[in-house]
Coordinates of N, CA and C in Angstrom, one line a residue:
M1 N -5.1 30.7 -11.4 CA -5.2 30.1 -10.1 C -4.2 29.0 -9.9
A2 N -3.5 29.0 -8.8 CA -2.4 28.1 -8.5 C -3.0 26.6 -8.4
K3 N -2.2 25.7 -9.0 CA -2.5 24.3 -8.8 C -2.2 23.9 -7.4
R4 N -3.0 23.0 -6.9 CA -3.0 22.6 -5.5 C -2.3 21.2 -5.3
V5 N -1.3 21.1 -4.4 CA -0.6 19.9 -4.2 C -0.7 19.5 -2.7
L6 N -1.2 18.3 -2.5 CA -1.2 17.7 -1.1 C 0.1 17.0 -1.0
V7 N 0.9 17.3 0.1 CA 2.2 16.6 0.3 C 2.1 15.8 1.6
V8 N 2.2 14.5 1.4 CA 2.1 13.5 2.5 C 3.5 13.0 2.8
E9 N 4.1 13.5 3.9 CA 5.5 13.2 4.3 C 5.6 13.3 5.8
D10 N 6.2 12.3 6.5 CA 6.3 12.3 7.9 C 7.6 13.0 8.4
N11 N 8.6 13.0 7.5 CA 9.9 13.6 7.8 C 9.8 15.1 7.7
E12 N 10.0 15.9 8.7 CA 9.8 17.3 8.7 C 10.6 18.0 7.7
L13 N 11.9 17.6 7.6 CA 12.8 18.3 6.7 C 12.4 18.1 5.2
N14 N 12.0 16.8 4.9 CA 11.5 16.5 3.6 C 10.2 17.3 3.3
L15 N 9.3 17.3 4.2 CA 8.1 18.0 4.1 C 8.3 19.5 3.8
K16 N 9.2 20.1 4.5 CA 9.5 21.5 4.3 C 10.1 21.7 2.9
L17 N 11.1 20.8 2.5 CA 11.7 20.9 1.2 C 10.7 20.8 0.1
F18 N 9.9 19.8 0.2 CA 8.9 19.6 -0.9 C 7.9 20.8 -1.0
C19 N 7.4 21.2 0.1 CA 6.5 22.4 0.1 C 7.2 23.6 -0.4
D20 N 8.4 23.9 0.1 CA 9.1 25.1 -0.3 C 9.4 25.1 -1.8
L21 N 9.8 23.9 -2.3 CA 10.0 23.8 -3.8 C 8.8 24.1 -4.6
L22 N 7.7 23.5 -4.1 CA 6.4 23.6 -4.9 C 5.9 25.1 -4.8
R23 N 6.1 25.7 -3.6 CA 5.6 27.1 -3.5 C 6.5 28.0 -4.3
A24 N 7.8 27.7 -4.4 CA 8.7 28.5 -5.3 C 8.3 28.4 -6.7
H25 N 7.6 27.4 -7.1 CA 7.1 27.2 -8.5 C 5.7 27.6 -8.6
E26 N 5.2 28.3 -7.6 CA 3.8 28.9 -7.6 C 2.7 27.9 -7.5
F27 N 3.0 26.8 -6.7 CA 1.9 25.8 -6.4 C 1.4 26.1 -5.0
E28 N 0.1 25.9 -4.8 CA -0.4 26.0 -3.4 C -0.2 24.6 -2.8
T29 N 0.3 24.5 -1.5 CA 0.5 23.3 -0.9 C -0.3 23.1 0.4
E30 N -0.5 21.8 0.7 CA -1.2 21.5 1.9 C -0.3 20.3 2.5
P31 N 0.4 20.6 3.6 CA 1.3 19.5 4.2 C 0.5 18.6 5.1
V32 N 0.8 17.3 5.0 CA 0.2 16.3 5.8 C 1.3 15.5 6.4
R33 N 1.4 15.5 7.8 CA 2.5 14.8 8.5 C 2.1 13.4 8.8
D34 N 0.9 13.1 9.0 CA 0.4 11.8 9.5 C -0.5 11.2 8.4
G35 N 0.0 10.1 7.8 CA -0.7 9.4 6.7 C -2.1 9.1 7.0
R36 N -2.4 8.9 8.3 CA -3.8 8.5 8.7 C -4.8 9.6 8.4
E37 N -4.3 10.9 8.2 CA -5.1 12.0 7.8 C -5.2 12.3 6.3
A38 N -4.4 11.6 5.5 CA -4.2 11.9 4.1 C -5.5 11.9 3.3
V39 N -6.3 10.9 3.4 CA -7.5 10.8 2.6 C -8.5 11.9 3.0
D40 N -8.7 12.1 4.3 CA -9.6 13.1 4.7 C -9.1 14.5 4.2
K41 N -7.8 14.8 4.4 CA -7.3 16.1 3.9 C -7.4 16.2 2.4
A42 N -7.2 15.1 1.7 CA -7.4 15.2 0.2 C -8.8 15.5 -0.2
R43 N -9.8 14.9 0.5 CA -11.2 15.2 0.2 C -11.5 16.6 0.5
A44 N -10.9 17.2 1.5 CA -11.2 18.6 1.9 C -10.5 19.6 1.1
F45 N -9.3 19.3 0.6 CA -8.4 20.2 -0.1 C -8.6 20.2 -1.6
F46 N -9.1 19.1 -2.1 CA -9.3 18.9 -3.6 C -8.0 19.2 -4.4
P47 N -6.9 18.4 -4.1 CA -5.6 18.7 -4.8 C -5.6 18.3 -6.3
D48 N -4.8 19.0 -7.0 CA -4.6 18.7 -8.4 C -3.5 17.6 -8.5
L49 N -2.7 17.4 -7.4 CA -1.7 16.4 -7.4 C -1.5 16.0 -5.9
I50 N -1.1 14.7 -5.7 CA -0.7 14.3 -4.4 C 0.7 13.8 -4.5
V51 N 1.6 14.3 -3.6 CA 3.0 13.9 -3.5 C 3.0 13.0 -2.2
M52 N 3.3 11.7 -2.4 CA 3.1 10.7 -1.3 C 4.4 10.0 -1.0
D53 N 4.9 10.1 0.3 CA 5.9 9.3 0.8 C 5.4 7.9 0.9
I54 N 6.2 6.9 0.7 CA 5.7 5.5 0.8 C 5.9 4.9 2.2
Q55 N 7.0 5.3 2.8 CA 7.4 4.7 4.1 C 6.9 5.7 5.2
L56 N 5.7 5.4 5.6 CA 5.1 6.3 6.7 C 4.8 5.5 7.9
P57 N 4.8 6.1 9.1 CA 4.4 5.4 10.3 C 2.9 5.2 10.3
H58 N 2.4 4.2 10.9 CA 1.0 3.9 11.2 C 0.3 3.4 9.9
V59 N 0.6 3.8 8.7 CA -0.1 3.4 7.5 C 0.9 3.4 6.4
S60 N 0.8 2.4 5.5 CA 1.7 2.3 4.3 C 1.2 3.3 3.3
G61 N 2.2 4.0 2.6 CA 1.9 4.8 1.5 C 1.2 4.0 0.4
L62 N 1.6 2.8 0.2 CA 1.0 1.9 -0.8 C -0.5 1.8 -0.5
D63 N -0.8 1.5 0.7 CA -2.3 1.4 1.1 C -3.0 2.7 0.9
L64 N -2.4 3.8 1.2 CA -3.0 5.1 1.0 C -3.3 5.4 -0.5
I65 N -2.3 5.0 -1.4 CA -2.5 5.2 -2.8 C -3.7 4.4 -3.2
E66 N -3.8 3.1 -2.8 CA -4.9 2.3 -3.2 C -6.2 2.8 -2.7
Q67 N -6.2 3.4 -1.5 CA -7.5 4.0 -0.9 C -7.9 5.2 -1.8
I68 N -6.9 6.0 -2.1 CA -7.2 7.3 -2.9 C -7.7 6.9 -4.3
K69 N -7.1 5.9 -4.9 CA -7.5 5.5 -6.3 C -8.8 4.8 -6.3
S70 N -9.3 4.3 -5.1 CA -10.6 3.6 -5.1 C -11.7 4.6 -4.6
D71 N -11.3 5.8 -4.2 CA -12.2 6.8 -3.8 C -12.8 7.6 -5.0
E72 N -14.1 7.6 -5.1 CA -14.7 8.2 -6.3 C -14.3 9.6 -6.5
A73 N -14.2 10.4 -5.4 CA -13.9 11.8 -5.6 C -12.4 12.1 -5.9
L74 N -11.6 11.1 -5.6 CA -10.1 11.3 -5.7 C -9.4 10.5 -6.7
K75 N -10.1 9.5 -7.3 CA -9.4 8.5 -8.1 C -8.7 9.1 -9.3
R76 N -9.1 10.3 -9.8 CA -8.5 10.9 -11.0 C -7.3 11.8 -10.6
T77 N -7.1 12.0 -9.3 CA -6.0 12.8 -8.9 C -4.7 12.1 -9.1
P78 N -3.7 12.6 -9.8 CA -2.4 12.0 -10.0 C -1.7 11.9 -8.7
I79 N -0.9 10.8 -8.5 CA -0.1 10.6 -7.3 C 1.3 10.4 -7.7
M80 N 2.2 11.2 -7.1 CA 3.7 11.0 -7.3 C 4.3 10.5 -6.0
A81 N 4.7 9.2 -6.1 CA 5.4 8.6 -5.0 C 6.8 9.1 -4.9
V82 N 7.2 9.4 -3.6 CA 8.6 9.8 -3.4 C 9.1 8.9 -2.2
T83 N 10.1 8.2 -2.5 CA 10.5 7.2 -1.5 C 12.0 6.8 -1.6
A84 N 12.5 6.3 -0.5 CA 13.9 5.8 -0.5 C 14.0 4.4 -1.1
Y85 N 12.9 3.8 -1.3 CA 12.8 2.5 -2.0 C 13.1 2.7 -3.5
A86 N 14.2 2.4 -4.0 CA 14.6 2.8 -5.3 C 14.8 1.6 -6.3
G87 N 14.6 0.4 -5.8 CA 14.8 -0.7 -6.7 C 13.7 -0.9 -7.8
R88 N 14.0 -1.6 -8.8 CA 13.0 -1.8 -9.9 C 11.7 -2.5 -9.4
E89 N 11.9 -3.5 -8.5 CA 10.7 -4.2 -8.0 C 9.9 -3.2 -7.1
D90 N 10.6 -2.3 -6.4 CA 9.8 -1.3 -5.6 C 9.0 -0.4 -6.5
E91 N 9.6 0.1 -7.6 CA 8.9 1.0 -8.5 C 7.7 0.2 -9.1
D92 N 7.9 -1.0 -9.5 CA 6.8 -1.8 -10.0 C 5.6 -1.9 -9.0
R93 N 6.0 -2.2 -7.7 CA 5.0 -2.3 -6.7 C 4.2 -1.0 -6.5
I94 N 5.0 0.1 -6.5 CA 4.4 1.4 -6.2 C 3.4 1.8 -7.4
R95 N 3.9 1.5 -8.6 CA 3.0 1.8 -9.8 C 1.8 0.9 -9.8
A96 N 2.0 -0.4 -9.4 CA 0.9 -1.3 -9.4 C -0.2 -0.9 -8.4
A97 N 0.2 -0.2 -7.3 CA -0.7 0.3 -6.3 C -1.5 1.5 -6.9
G98 N -1.0 2.1 -7.9 CA -1.8 3.2 -8.5 C -1.0 4.5 -8.7
A99 N 0.3 4.6 -8.3 CA 1.0 5.8 -8.4 C 1.3 6.1 -9.9
D100 N 1.2 7.4 -10.2 CA 1.3 7.8 -11.6 C 2.8 8.2 -12.0
A101 N 3.6 8.4 -10.9 CA 5.0 8.8 -11.1 C 5.8 8.3 -9.9
F102 N 7.1 8.3 -10.0 CA 7.9 7.7 -9.0 C 9.2 8.6 -9.0
V103 N 9.6 9.1 -7.8 CA 10.9 9.8 -7.6 C 11.6 9.2 -6.4
S104 N 12.8 8.9 -6.6 CA 13.5 8.3 -5.4 C 14.3 9.3 -4.6
K105 N 14.4 9.0 -3.3 CA 15.1 9.9 -2.4 C 16.6 9.4 -2.3
P106 N 17.5 10.3 -2.1 CA 17.4 11.7 -2.1 C 17.0 12.2 -3.5
I107 N 16.1 13.2 -3.5 CA 15.6 13.7 -4.7 C 16.5 14.6 -5.5
S108 N 16.4 14.6 -6.8 CA 17.0 15.6 -7.6 C 15.9 16.7 -7.7
V109 N 16.3 17.9 -7.4 CA 15.3 19.0 -7.4 C 14.7 19.2 -8.8
A110 N 15.6 19.2 -9.8 CA 15.1 19.3 -11.2 C 14.1 18.2 -11.6
R111 N 14.5 17.0 -11.2 CA 13.6 15.8 -11.6 C 12.3 15.9 -10.9
F112 N 12.3 16.3 -9.6 CA 11.1 16.5 -8.8 C 10.2 17.4 -9.4
V113 N 10.7 18.6 -9.8 CA 9.9 19.7 -10.4 C 9.4 19.2 -11.8
D114 N 10.3 18.6 -12.5 CA 9.9 18.1 -13.9 C 8.7 17.1 -13.8
E115 N 8.8 16.2 -12.8 CA 7.7 15.2 -12.6 C 6.4 15.8 -12.2
V116 N 6.5 16.8 -11.3 CA 5.3 17.5 -10.9 C 4.6 18.2 -12.1
N117 N 5.4 18.9 -12.9 CA 4.9 19.6 -14.1 C 4.4 18.6 -15.1
A118 N 5.0 17.5 -15.3 CA 4.5 16.5 -16.2 C 3.1 16.0 -15.8
L119 N 2.9 15.8 -14.5 CA 1.6 15.3 -14.0 C 0.5 16.3 -14.1
L120 N 0.9 17.6 -14.0 CA -0.1 18.6 -14.1 C -0.2 19.2 -15.4

């Protein structure tokens, strides 16, 4: 059975890239374009992993990570943050919010896939 990955990304090209990459590696994906829907989608989809953009309109990816990690049904789900914020302080903040891994944009395809596999 394919591992399930929820992809939260507002940029349509990045969302397509992440989902296509994951599907090419035989993961089942559920795209989420609006971060305000992420927690409800995660509860309904039961992902094995969440790939989360940090810079989202309407809601911060950091806030979403904290919400997911405080949700009893979702708190054990690993989260991989994918963001253009690439400084050391940014990574520390993202990990402090609860992210299990961090990949900076623009992504390296090999590193992205390696991180996904390491989390699963």
